[in-house]
XYZ file of C-alpha atoms in Angstrom:
338
model
C 34.029 29.854 24.535
C 36.643 27.073 24.444
C 35.427 23.489 24.348
C 36.343 21.267 27.276
C 37.869 17.786 27.019
C 34.473 16.386 27.944
C 33.003 18.017 24.848
C 35.535 16.178 22.685
C 34.553 12.653 23.681
C 31.936 10.497 21.983
C 29.608 10.551 24.982
C 29.151 14.274 24.587
C 28.412 13.940 20.883
C 26.002 11.077 21.513
C 24.061 13.360 23.846
C 23.990 16.148 21.256
C 22.776 13.750 18.576
C 20.132 12.325 20.906
C 18.714 15.814 21.355
C 17.682 15.812 17.675
C 14.350 14.159 16.853
C 15.004 10.852 15.103
C 13.595 10.895 11.575
C 11.407 13.850 12.399
C 12.782 17.356 12.303
C 16.306 15.987 11.758
C 17.682 12.481 11.353
C 21.108 11.241 12.297
C 22.582 10.894 8.835
C 26.187 11.607 7.923
C 25.295 15.107 6.716
C 23.437 16.047 9.889
C 26.035 14.546 12.195
C 28.701 16.640 10.509
C 26.475 19.728 10.763
C 26.183 19.115 14.505
C 29.948 18.627 14.631
C 30.515 21.927 12.850
C 28.364 23.724 15.394
C 30.319 22.194 18.267
C 33.753 22.564 16.720
C 35.791 21.438 13.703
C 37.876 18.950 15.688
C 34.733 16.903 16.324
C 34.021 16.041 12.670
C 36.235 12.911 12.477
C 34.708 11.593 15.702
C 31.193 12.179 14.414
C 31.916 10.450 11.114
C 33.452 7.499 12.940
C 30.365 7.226 15.150
C 28.078 7.067 12.123
C 30.238 4.500 10.374
C 29.715 2.182 13.341
C 26.001 2.931 13.773
C 23.522 0.070 13.573
C 20.034 1.451 12.985
C 17.787 2.583 10.157
C 19.539 5.943 9.779
C 22.957 4.319 9.403
C 21.552 1.709 7.006
C 20.188 4.494 4.813
C 23.541 6.287 4.831
C 25.356 3.077 3.824
C 22.859 2.648 1.004
C 24.394 5.719 -0.632
C 27.901 4.213 -0.729
C 29.283 1.435 -2.965
C 29.957 -1.819 -1.147
C 33.549 -2.357 -0.062
C 34.894 -4.791 2.506
C 35.848 -3.080 5.754
C 39.077 -3.820 7.627
C 38.653 -6.979 9.684
C 41.751 -7.913 11.704
C 39.686 -10.300 13.861
C 36.364 -12.116 13.561
C 33.695 -13.425 15.915
C 31.032 -14.617 13.445
C 33.103 -17.384 11.911
C 33.278 -21.153 12.336
C 36.046 -22.723 14.401
C 39.474 -23.193 12.869
C 38.727 -26.906 12.501
C 35.862 -26.001 10.154
C 33.393 -28.235 11.988
C 29.694 -27.472 12.350
C 29.121 -25.490 15.504
C 26.732 -23.244 17.403
C 27.771 -20.242 19.476
C 26.363 -17.508 21.701
C 28.067 -14.223 20.841
C 27.952 -11.015 22.858
C 29.733 -7.832 21.820
C 29.581 -4.045 21.712
C 29.933 -2.134 18.421
C 31.782 -4.945 16.706
C 32.536 -4.926 12.982
C 34.020 -7.525 10.675
C 33.991 -8.620 7.042
C 34.367 -11.765 4.985
C 35.144 -12.555 1.363
C 33.022 -15.684 1.826
C 33.048 -18.546 4.331
C 32.897 -22.290 3.790
C 29.734 -22.758 5.860
C 26.312 -21.124 5.838
C 25.467 -18.954 8.854
C 22.130 -18.490 10.579
C 22.327 -15.614 13.062
C 19.464 -15.099 15.531
C 19.546 -11.670 17.204
C 18.393 -11.918 20.809
C 19.369 -8.433 21.959
C 20.652 -5.351 20.163
C 20.872 -5.080 16.376
C 23.067 -6.241 13.494
C 23.727 -4.588 10.136
C 24.795 -6.886 7.291
C 25.665 -5.509 3.861
C 26.702 -6.985 0.558
C 27.189 -5.834 -2.993
C 23.463 -5.462 -3.764
C 22.316 -3.852 -0.522
C 22.047 -4.269 3.231
C 19.931 -5.647 6.039
C 19.018 -4.364 9.483
C 18.443 -7.331 11.821
C 16.459 -6.295 14.900
C 15.754 -8.357 18.060
C 13.931 -11.657 17.494
C 14.870 -11.703 13.822
C 17.414 -13.895 12.109
C 19.525 -13.662 8.997
C 20.708 -16.438 6.718
C 24.137 -15.746 5.166
C 25.035 -18.283 2.464
C 28.489 -19.813 2.197
C 30.908 -18.017 -0.133
C 28.977 -14.723 0.237
C 31.085 -11.584 0.790
C 29.689 -9.289 3.488
C 30.323 -6.640 6.116
C 28.761 -7.117 9.542
C 28.358 -4.546 12.320
C 26.704 -4.867 15.722
C 25.166 -2.374 18.117
C 26.101 -1.970 21.755
C 24.874 -4.792 23.972
C 24.317 -7.211 21.099
C 23.655 -10.882 21.842
C 23.108 -13.449 19.109
C 22.946 -17.205 18.693
C 24.799 -18.386 15.597
C 24.619 -21.758 13.876
C 27.184 -22.706 11.231
C 25.534 -25.061 8.735
C 26.914 -27.399 6.087
C 25.770 -26.567 2.533
C 25.605 -30.302 1.763
C 23.029 -30.972 4.507
C 20.230 -29.550 2.375
C 20.431 -28.539 -1.296
C 18.272 -25.454 -0.747
C 19.798 -22.095 0.025
C 19.184 -18.469 -0.858
C 21.435 -16.996 -3.518
C 21.795 -14.020 -1.175
C 21.189 -13.175 2.469
C 17.643 -13.192 3.844
C 15.956 -11.987 7.048
C 12.845 -13.257 8.802
C 11.107 -12.894 12.147
C 12.017 -15.710 14.538
C 9.556 -18.049 16.241
C 9.733 -19.845 19.618
C 10.901 -23.080 17.976
C 14.141 -21.601 16.638
C 14.928 -20.120 20.061
C 14.307 -23.465 21.759
C 16.269 -25.406 19.152
C 19.338 -23.166 19.324
C 19.219 -23.082 23.134
C 19.164 -26.892 23.161
C 22.054 -27.083 20.694
C 24.108 -24.669 22.793
C 23.476 -26.842 25.838
C 24.434 -30.033 24.009
C 27.587 -28.469 22.566
C 28.808 -27.862 26.114
C 28.634 -31.628 26.706
C 30.381 -32.740 23.510
C 31.672 -35.256 22.444
C 29.054 -37.310 24.280
C 26.279 -35.499 22.425
C 27.972 -35.446 18.998
C 25.477 -37.724 17.211
C 22.460 -35.853 18.564
C 23.988 -32.516 17.627
C 24.748 -33.696 14.102
C 21.110 -34.636 13.577
C 19.953 -31.295 14.965
C 22.200 -29.453 12.505
C 20.583 -31.398 9.644
C 17.127 -30.583 11.010
C 18.021 -26.895 11.302
C 19.279 -26.816 7.699
C 15.990 -28.275 6.450
C 13.880 -25.892 8.545
C 15.678 -22.883 7.047
C 13.883 -23.450 3.745
C 10.533 -22.943 5.473
C 11.622 -20.176 7.831
C 13.225 -18.030 5.132
C 10.450 -18.356 2.554
C 8.926 -14.986 3.558
C 8.947 -11.866 1.355
C 12.095 -9.771 1.666
C 12.055 -7.516 4.746
C 14.371 -5.098 6.576
C 16.467 -4.693 3.422
C 17.445 -1.693 1.302
C 19.323 -1.863 -2.020
C 22.366 0.220 -2.915
C 21.746 3.580 -4.596
C 23.973 3.696 -7.689
C 23.234 7.126 -9.173
C 23.636 10.609 -7.722
C 19.901 11.172 -8.189
C 18.960 8.147 -6.106
C 21.568 8.973 -3.456
C 19.947 12.398 -3.158
C 16.545 10.731 -2.894
C 17.710 8.453 -0.065
C 19.162 11.457 1.742
C 15.895 13.346 1.442
C 13.791 10.400 2.657
C 16.144 9.950 5.603
C 15.749 13.540 6.786
C 12.017 13.805 6.055
C 10.629 10.359 6.883
C 7.771 11.768 8.947
C 6.442 13.974 6.134
C 7.973 12.873 2.805
C 5.634 12.496 -0.186
C 6.292 11.537 -3.777
C 5.771 15.166 -4.813
C 8.100 16.596 -2.150
C 10.816 14.042 -2.966
C 10.656 14.905 -6.675
C 10.799 18.618 -5.920
C 13.743 18.200 -3.557
C 15.693 16.202 -6.160
C 14.697 18.565 -9.007
C 13.397 15.720 -11.165
C 10.076 15.065 -12.850
C 7.891 12.377 -11.202
C 8.143 10.123 -14.253
C 11.953 10.297 -14.205
C 12.104 9.654 -10.460
C 9.739 6.723 -10.804
C 11.834 5.193 -13.592
C 15.134 5.624 -11.749
C 13.708 4.251 -8.513
C 12.337 1.188 -10.280
C 15.593 0.598 -12.176
C 17.913 0.896 -9.190
C 15.798 -0.326 -6.279
C 13.152 -2.543 -7.921
C 10.701 -0.374 -5.964
C 8.449 2.348 -7.267
C 9.024 5.665 -5.511
C 5.987 5.334 -3.241
C 6.907 1.731 -2.399
C 10.455 2.797 -1.540
C 9.166 5.386 0.935
C 6.911 2.774 2.520
C 9.794 0.289 2.708
C 11.971 2.728 4.650
C 9.066 3.575 6.951
C 8.422 -0.111 7.624
C 12.093 -0.741 8.430
C 12.095 2.059 10.974
C 8.722 0.934 12.366
C 9.959 -2.646 12.828
C 13.057 -1.320 14.562
C 10.932 0.698 17.006
C 8.388 -2.080 17.565
C 11.145 -4.578 18.301
C 12.514 -2.286 21.008
C 9.154 -2.741 22.767
C 9.211 0.543 24.699
C 7.265 2.949 22.469
C 3.456 3.089 22.136
C 2.215 2.080 18.708
C 0.633 5.521 18.234
C 4.050 7.147 18.741
C 5.663 4.672 16.322
C 3.038 5.557 13.710
C 3.639 9.281 14.051
C 7.420 8.966 13.981
C 7.344 7.184 10.603
C 4.864 9.524 8.962
C 1.359 8.206 9.607
C -1.280 10.587 10.925
C -3.342 7.857 12.580
C -2.871 4.411 14.066
C -5.440 3.005 11.648
C -3.560 4.160 8.535
C -0.299 2.877 9.998
C -1.880 -0.449 10.898
C -3.226 -0.859 7.361
C 0.145 -0.086 5.765
C 2.068 -2.286 8.209
C -0.341 -5.209 7.825
C -0.167 -4.997 4.043
C 3.628 -5.139 4.208
C 4.275 -7.527 7.113
C 1.219 -9.786 6.971
C 0.064 -8.949 10.496
C -0.698 -5.848 12.538
C 1.898 -3.858 14.511
C 0.449 -5.214 17.755
C 0.642 -8.807 16.511
C 4.190 -8.251 15.258
C 5.267 -6.912 18.663
C 3.509 -9.748 20.499
C 5.249 -12.365 18.345
C 8.568 -10.841 19.315
C 7.644 -10.882 22.997
C 6.422 -14.486 22.926
C 9.496 -15.784 21.125
C 11.957 -13.933 23.370
C 10.117 -14.997 26.512
C 10.473 -18.614 25.390
C 14.231 -18.316 25.923
C 13.975 -16.237 29.088
C 14.630 -12.811 27.587
């Protein structure tokens, strides 16, 4: 039967993809999207691949992990300081935006209020979910992509205001103070130049607070897979997150456990079991931040048979329980009226 024009648009494909269980029976990786495309019709494959390339979620982050970093085309930018190069703060809203930079003069602190952001560099990439913020150092090359309906507050900070900075990007969960501080700075910036002195002091304060806020262990990050073996491993974890084990991953990649363990440690700085947990925690944080799925369902979707085992694993990784993590997000977002 011939396909209709409706079946050739992205809305139709989005519906078909949505019908697949996310990270359960089938995940939305490049391979599976193209399989779906093949079933619908060959003309759909370029559309499907384009949709994945713009995706901002755990599945898309895993797929990008299997590709070497390269700057994407960026004819225009939103996440950049003003042409004057002055310190500034901005509220940015956009749908499926993408841009890149070879390195900017100022640091950036991006607080995601709604939607999600994917930031990648040469070593790996970050998924920034609601009520989390990312620090991007000056002179750091990166690609940045946003989801639909993304809203973020961005502060552009002077490297000279505080000698501390990360040598790479870093993500942390936001607190009510950062929401209140950025909301105040946005309000004051609307009344410049009368508020210039106050704003300048707030920028210095924000730069100093970053050292404390971004002192947490690395989270919501995955390194780049550099070998074919580790790319195959990432692909297998992506499509089997709800039931993957060390043994099943080794069998699927046709490698001995000792070899897989060595390669995983060399390329990812994670043991194989730790890598699986890291991917599960990324997906769990993504679901918990969306705030519309029961914790029991989150646990099952990322491969835990019980809430208690999930809670133990999540607490060990994040420092607090899934319920506490979700409540922190709610409290911080409510502080700014979200």
